[in-house]
Backbone as JSON, one array per atom type, in Angstrom:
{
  "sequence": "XXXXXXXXXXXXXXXXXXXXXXXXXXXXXXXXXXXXXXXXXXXXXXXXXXXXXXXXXXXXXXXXXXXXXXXXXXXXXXXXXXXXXXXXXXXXXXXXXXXXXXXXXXXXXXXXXXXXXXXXXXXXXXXXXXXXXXXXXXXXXXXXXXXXXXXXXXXXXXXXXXXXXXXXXXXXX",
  "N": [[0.82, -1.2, 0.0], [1.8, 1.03, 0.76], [3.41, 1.46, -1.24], [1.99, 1.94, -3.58], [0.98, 4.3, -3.07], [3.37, 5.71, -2.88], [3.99, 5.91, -5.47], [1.93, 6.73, -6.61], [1.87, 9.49, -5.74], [4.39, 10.14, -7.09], [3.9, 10.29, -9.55], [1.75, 11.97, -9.95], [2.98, 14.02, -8.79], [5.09, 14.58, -11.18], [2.99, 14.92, -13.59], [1.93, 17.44, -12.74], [4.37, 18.95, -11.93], [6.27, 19.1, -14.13], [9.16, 17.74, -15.61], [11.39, 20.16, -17.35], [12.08, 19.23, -20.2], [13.11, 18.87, -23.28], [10.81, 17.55, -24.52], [8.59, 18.5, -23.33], [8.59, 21.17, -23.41], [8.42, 20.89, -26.12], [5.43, 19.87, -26.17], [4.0, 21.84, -24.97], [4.73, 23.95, -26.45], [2.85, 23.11, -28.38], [0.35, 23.26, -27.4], [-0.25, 25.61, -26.74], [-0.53, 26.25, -29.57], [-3.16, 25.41, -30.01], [-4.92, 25.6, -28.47], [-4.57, 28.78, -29.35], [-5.64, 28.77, -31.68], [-8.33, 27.24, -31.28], [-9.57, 29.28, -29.56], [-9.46, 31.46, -30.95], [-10.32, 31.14, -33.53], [-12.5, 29.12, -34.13], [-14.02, 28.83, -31.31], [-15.06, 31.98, -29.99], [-14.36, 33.32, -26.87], [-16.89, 35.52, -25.38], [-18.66, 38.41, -23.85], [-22.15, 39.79, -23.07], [-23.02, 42.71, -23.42], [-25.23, 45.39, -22.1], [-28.83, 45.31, -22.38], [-30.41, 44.81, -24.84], [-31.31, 42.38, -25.42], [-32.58, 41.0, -23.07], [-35.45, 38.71, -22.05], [-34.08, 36.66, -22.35], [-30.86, 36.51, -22.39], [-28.71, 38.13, -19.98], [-27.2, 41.82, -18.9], [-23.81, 41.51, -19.19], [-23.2, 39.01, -19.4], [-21.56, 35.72, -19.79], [-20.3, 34.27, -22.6], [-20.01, 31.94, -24.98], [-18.56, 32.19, -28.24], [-19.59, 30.03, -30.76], [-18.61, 29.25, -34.04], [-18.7, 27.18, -35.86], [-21.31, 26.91, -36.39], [-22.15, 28.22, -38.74], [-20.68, 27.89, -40.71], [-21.31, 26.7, -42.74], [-24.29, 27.05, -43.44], [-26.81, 29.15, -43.82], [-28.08, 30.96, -41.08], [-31.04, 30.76, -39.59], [-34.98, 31.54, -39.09], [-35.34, 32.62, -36.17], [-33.38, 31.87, -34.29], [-30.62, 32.82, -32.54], [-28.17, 34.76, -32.78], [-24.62, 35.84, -33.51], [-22.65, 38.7, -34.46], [-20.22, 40.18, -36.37], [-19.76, 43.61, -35.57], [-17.77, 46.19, -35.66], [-14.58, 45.52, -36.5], [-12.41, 42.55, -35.61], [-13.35, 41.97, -32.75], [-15.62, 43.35, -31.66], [-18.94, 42.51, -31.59], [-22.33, 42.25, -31.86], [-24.97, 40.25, -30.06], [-27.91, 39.37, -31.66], [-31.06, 37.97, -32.65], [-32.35, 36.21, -35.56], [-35.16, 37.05, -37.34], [-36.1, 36.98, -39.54], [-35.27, 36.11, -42.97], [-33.57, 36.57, -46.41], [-35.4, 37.15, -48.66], [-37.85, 37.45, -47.35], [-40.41, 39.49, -45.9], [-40.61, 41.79, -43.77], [-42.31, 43.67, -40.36], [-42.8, 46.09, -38.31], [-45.86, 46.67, -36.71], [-47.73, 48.58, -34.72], [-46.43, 47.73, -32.9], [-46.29, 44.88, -33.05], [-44.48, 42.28, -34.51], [-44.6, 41.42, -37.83], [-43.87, 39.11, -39.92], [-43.83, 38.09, -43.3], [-46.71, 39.2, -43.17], [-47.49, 37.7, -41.17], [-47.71, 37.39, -37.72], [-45.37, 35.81, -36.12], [-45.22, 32.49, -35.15], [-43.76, 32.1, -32.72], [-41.99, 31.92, -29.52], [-40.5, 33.62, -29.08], [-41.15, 35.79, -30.77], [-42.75, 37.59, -29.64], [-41.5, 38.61, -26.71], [-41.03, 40.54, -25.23], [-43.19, 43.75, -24.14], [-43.89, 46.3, -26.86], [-44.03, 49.38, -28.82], [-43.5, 49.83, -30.9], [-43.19, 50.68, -34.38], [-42.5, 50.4, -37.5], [-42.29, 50.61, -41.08], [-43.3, 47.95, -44.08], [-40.87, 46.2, -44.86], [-38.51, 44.27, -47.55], [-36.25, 41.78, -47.4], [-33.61, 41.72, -48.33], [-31.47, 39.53, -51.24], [-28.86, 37.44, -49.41], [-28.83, 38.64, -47.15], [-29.6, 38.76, -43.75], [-32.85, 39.72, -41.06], [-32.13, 41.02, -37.99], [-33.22, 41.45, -35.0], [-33.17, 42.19, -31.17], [-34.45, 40.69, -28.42], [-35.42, 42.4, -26.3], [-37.7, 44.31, -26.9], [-38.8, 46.21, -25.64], [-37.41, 48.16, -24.79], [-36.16, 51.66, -26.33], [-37.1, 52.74, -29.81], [-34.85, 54.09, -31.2], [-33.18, 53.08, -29.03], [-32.47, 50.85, -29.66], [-30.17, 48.53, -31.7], [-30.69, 47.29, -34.58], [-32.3, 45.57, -37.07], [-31.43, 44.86, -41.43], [-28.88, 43.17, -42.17], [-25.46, 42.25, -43.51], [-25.08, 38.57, -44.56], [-22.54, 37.64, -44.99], [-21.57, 38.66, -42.72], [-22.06, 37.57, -40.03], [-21.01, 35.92, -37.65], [-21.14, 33.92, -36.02], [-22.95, 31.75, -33.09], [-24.35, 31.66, -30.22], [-22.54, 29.19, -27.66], [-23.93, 27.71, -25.78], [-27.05, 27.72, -24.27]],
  "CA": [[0.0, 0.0, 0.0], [2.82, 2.14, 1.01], [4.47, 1.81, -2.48], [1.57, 2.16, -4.6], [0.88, 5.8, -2.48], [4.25, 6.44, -3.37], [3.72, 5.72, -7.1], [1.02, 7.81, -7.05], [2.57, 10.95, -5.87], [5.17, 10.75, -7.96], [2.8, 10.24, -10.77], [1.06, 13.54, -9.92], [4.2, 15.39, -9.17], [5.53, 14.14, -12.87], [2.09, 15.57, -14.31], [1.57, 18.55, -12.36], [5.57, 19.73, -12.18], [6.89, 18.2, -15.6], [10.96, 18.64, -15.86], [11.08, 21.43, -19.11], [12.7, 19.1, -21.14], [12.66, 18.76, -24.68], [9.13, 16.98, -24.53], [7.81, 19.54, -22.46], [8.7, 22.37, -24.42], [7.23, 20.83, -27.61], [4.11, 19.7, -25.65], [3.56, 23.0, -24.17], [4.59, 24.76, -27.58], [1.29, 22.26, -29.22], [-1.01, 23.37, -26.79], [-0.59, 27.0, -26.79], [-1.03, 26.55, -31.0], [-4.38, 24.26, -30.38], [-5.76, 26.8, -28.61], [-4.94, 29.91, -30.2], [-6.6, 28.34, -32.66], [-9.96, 27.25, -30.69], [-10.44, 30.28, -29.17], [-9.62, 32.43, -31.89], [-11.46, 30.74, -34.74], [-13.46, 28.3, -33.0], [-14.98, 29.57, -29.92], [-14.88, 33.01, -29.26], [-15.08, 34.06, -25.61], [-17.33, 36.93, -25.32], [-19.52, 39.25, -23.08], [-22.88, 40.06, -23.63], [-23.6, 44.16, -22.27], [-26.66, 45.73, -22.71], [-30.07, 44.91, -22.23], [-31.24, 44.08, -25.46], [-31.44, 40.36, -25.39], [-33.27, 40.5, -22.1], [-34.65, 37.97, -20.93], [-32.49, 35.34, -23.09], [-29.23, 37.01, -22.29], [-28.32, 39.11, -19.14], [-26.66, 42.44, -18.89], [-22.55, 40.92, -18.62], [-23.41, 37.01, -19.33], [-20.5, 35.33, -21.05], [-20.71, 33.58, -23.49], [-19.36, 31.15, -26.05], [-19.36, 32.07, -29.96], [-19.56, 28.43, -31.78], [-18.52, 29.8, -34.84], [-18.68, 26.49, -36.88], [-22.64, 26.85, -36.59], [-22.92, 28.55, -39.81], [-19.7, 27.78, -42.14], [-22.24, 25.23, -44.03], [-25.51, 27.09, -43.87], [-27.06, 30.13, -43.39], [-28.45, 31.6, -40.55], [-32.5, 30.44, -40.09], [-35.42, 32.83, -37.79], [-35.4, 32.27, -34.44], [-31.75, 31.45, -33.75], [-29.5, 34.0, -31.81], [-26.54, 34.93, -34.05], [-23.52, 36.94, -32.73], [-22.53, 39.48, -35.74], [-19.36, 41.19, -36.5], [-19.88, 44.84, -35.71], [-16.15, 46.52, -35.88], [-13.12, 44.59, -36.12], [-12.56, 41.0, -34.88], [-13.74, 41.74, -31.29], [-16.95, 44.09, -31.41], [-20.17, 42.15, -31.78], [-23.54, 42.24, -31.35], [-25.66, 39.49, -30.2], [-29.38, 39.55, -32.16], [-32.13, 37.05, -33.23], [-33.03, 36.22, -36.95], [-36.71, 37.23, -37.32], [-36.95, 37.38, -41.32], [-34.49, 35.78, -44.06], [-33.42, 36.99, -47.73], [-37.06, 37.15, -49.39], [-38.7, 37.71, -46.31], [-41.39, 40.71, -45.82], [-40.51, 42.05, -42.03], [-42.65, 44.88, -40.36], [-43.26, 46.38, -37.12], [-47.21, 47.22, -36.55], [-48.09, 48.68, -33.18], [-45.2, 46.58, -31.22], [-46.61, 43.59, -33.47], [-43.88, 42.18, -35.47], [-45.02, 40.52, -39.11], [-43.33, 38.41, -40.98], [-44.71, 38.11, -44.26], [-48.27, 39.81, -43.28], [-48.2, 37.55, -40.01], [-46.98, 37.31, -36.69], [-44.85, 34.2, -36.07], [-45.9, 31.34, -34.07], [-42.84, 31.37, -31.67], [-42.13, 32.17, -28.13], [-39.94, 34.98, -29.49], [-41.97, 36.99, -31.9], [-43.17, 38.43, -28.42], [-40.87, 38.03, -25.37], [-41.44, 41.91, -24.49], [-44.19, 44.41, -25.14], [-43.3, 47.22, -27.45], [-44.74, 50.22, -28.89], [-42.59, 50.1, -32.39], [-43.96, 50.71, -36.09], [-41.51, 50.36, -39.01], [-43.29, 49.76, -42.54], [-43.05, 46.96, -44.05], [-39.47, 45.89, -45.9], [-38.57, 43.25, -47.81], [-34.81, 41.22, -47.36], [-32.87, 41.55, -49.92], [-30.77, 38.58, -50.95], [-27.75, 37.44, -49.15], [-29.11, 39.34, -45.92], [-30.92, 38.24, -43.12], [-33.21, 40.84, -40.43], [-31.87, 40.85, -36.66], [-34.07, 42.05, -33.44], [-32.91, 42.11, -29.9], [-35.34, 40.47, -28.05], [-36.01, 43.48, -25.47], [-38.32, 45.49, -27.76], [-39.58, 47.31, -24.87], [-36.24, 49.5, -24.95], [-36.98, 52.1, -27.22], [-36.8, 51.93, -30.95], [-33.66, 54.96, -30.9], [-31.45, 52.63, -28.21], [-31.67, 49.59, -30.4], [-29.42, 48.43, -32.7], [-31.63, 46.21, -35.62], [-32.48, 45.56, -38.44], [-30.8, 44.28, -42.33], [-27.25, 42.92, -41.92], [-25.39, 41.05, -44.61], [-25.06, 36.88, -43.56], [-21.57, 37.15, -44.15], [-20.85, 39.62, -40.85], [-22.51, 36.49, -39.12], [-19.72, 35.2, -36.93], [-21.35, 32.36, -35.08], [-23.75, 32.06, -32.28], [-23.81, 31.4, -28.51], [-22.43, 27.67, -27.76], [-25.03, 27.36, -24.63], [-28.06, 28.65, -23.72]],
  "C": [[0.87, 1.26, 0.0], [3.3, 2.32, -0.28], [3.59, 2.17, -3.2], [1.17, 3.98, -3.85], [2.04, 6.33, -3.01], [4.43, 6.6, -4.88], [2.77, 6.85, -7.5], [1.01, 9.09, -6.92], [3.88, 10.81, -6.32], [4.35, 10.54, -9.45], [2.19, 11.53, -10.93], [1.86, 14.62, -9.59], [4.64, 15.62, -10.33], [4.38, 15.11, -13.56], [1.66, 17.07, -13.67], [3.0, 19.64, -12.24], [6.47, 18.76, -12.74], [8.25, 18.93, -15.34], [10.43, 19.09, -17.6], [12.16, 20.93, -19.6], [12.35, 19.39, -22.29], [10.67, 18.23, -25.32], [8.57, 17.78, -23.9], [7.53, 20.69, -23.19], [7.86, 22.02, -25.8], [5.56, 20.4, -27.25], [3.45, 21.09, -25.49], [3.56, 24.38, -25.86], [2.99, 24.12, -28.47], [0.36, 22.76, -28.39], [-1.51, 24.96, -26.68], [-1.01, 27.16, -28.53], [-2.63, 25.99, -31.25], [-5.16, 25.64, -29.27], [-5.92, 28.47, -28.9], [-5.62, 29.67, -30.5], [-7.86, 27.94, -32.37], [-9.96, 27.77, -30.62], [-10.43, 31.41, -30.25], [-10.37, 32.04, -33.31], [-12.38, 30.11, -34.98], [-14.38, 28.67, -32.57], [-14.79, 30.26, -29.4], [-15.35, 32.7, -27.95], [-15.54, 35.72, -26.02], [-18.44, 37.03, -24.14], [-20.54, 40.12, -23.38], [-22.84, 41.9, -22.66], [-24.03, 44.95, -23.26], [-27.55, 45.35, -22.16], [-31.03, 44.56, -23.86], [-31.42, 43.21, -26.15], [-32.41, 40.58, -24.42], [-34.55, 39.93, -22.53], [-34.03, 36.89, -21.21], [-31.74, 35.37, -22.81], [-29.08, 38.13, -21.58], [-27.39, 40.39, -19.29], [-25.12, 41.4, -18.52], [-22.29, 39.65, -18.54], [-22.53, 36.8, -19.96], [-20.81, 34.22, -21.5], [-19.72, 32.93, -24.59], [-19.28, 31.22, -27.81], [-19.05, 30.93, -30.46], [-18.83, 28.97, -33.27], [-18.91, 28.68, -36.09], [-20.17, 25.95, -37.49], [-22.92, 27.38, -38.15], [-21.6, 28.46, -41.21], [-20.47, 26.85, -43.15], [-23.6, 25.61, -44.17], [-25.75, 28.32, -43.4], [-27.87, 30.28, -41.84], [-30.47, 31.24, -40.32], [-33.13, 31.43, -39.01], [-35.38, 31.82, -36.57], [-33.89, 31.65, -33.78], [-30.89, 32.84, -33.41], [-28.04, 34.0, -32.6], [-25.61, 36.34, -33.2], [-22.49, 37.74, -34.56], [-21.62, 40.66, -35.3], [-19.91, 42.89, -36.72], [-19.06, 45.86, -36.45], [-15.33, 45.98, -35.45], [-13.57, 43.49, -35.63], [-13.29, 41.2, -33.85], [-15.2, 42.24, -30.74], [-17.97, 43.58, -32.06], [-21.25, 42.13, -31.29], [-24.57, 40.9, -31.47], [-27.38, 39.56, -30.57], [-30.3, 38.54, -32.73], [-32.45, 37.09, -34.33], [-34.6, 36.47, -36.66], [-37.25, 36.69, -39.09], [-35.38, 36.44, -41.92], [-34.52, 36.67, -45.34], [-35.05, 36.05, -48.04], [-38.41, 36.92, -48.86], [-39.54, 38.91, -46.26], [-41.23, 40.74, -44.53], [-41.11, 43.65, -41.75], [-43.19, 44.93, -38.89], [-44.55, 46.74, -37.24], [-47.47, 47.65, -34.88], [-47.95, 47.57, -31.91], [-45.66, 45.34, -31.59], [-45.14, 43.29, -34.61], [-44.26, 40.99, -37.02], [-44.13, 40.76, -39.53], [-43.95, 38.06, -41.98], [-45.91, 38.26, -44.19], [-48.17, 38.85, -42.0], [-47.56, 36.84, -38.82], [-46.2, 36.22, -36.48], [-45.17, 33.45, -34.72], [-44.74, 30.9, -33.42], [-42.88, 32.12, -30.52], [-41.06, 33.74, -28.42], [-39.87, 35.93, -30.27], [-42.29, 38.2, -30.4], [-42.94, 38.68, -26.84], [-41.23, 39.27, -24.85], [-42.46, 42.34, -25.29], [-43.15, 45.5, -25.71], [-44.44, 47.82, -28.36], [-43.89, 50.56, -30.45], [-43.43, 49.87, -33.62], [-43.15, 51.62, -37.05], [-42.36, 49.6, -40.19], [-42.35, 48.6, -43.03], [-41.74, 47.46, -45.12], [-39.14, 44.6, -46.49], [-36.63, 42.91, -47.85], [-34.71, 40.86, -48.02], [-31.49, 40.16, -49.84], [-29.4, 38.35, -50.49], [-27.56, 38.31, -47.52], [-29.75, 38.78, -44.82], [-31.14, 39.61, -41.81], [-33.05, 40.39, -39.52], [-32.63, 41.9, -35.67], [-33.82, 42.32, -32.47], [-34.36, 41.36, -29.24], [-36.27, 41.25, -26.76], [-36.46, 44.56, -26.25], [-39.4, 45.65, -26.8], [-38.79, 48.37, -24.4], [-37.3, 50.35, -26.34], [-36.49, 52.31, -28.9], [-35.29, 52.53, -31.07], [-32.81, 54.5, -29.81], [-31.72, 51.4, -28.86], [-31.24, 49.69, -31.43], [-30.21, 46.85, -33.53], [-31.67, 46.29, -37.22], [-31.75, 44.57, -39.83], [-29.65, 44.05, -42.59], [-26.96, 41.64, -43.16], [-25.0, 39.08, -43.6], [-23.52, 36.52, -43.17], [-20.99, 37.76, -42.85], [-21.2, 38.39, -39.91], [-21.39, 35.68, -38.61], [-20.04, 33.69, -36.15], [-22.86, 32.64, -34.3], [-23.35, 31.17, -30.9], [-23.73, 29.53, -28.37], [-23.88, 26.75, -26.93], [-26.29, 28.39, -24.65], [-29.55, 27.82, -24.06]]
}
């Protein structure tokens, strides 16, 4: 018993304070290149701030961008998409509502989609008092929402964004 205790802390000294040999160094050089590479092209880390996601997505929630959600397909409604704003790092997280050859229109805080409201739990998560005529998405675009459209229409950021700014979307939630 005594020897295999001793086996086993040197087993976990070995893996927890590795001698920086040659194998160490190239181990340790592979792991800092494997995740550059996840987190930077992969799975952003990011931080949601704001309020308009609420109540999907908290003021300061962090979050995961997937990114490999949409290298093979576009973007469909009702999915939360995280969209290059400025530069690599500034994005905004927003909800598809409409697609390219979609009809999208605010009516008195009603939102239609092609002449009629959509049958999901997030056509109407807040009330709102917004009326934008109708528009139609042009191809290669899709229309993004926040889902706190009880901010007011002048502090959100919405509307027709092209698909490719579409960076990913949240891994969890």
């Amino acid at each position: 018993m005594a020897l295999r205790m001793r086996q086993l802390g040197e087993a976990l000294r070995a893996f927890l304070l590795p001698k920086p040999n040659r194998r160490f160094w190239v181990r340790l050089g592979l792991e800092i290149v494997v995740a550059w590479f996840f987190f930077g092209k992969v799975c952003t880390l990011s931080w949601t701030q704001g309020e308009s996601m609420l109540p999907t997505y908290g003021d300061r929630e962090f979050l995961l961008c997937w990114q490999p959600r949409y290298w093979f397909r576009d973007p469909r409604p009702g999915e939360v998409v995280m969209l290059r704003l400025a530069g690599p790092r500034v994005m905004l997280l927003k909800r598809v509502v409409a697609v390219a050859g979609d009809s999208v229109e605010f009516r008195s805080g009603v939102l239609l989609v092609n002449g009629k409201e959509p049958d999901a739990f997030w056509a109407s998560l807040t009330l709102c008092d917004w009326d934008l005529p109708e528009r139609l998405v042009r191809p290669g675009h899709i229309y993004v929402v926040g889902d706190n459209r009880s901010m007011g229409i002048d502090e959100h950021e919405f509307g027709e964004i092209a698909v490719s700014r579409v960076v990913g979307g949240p891994l969890f939630h």
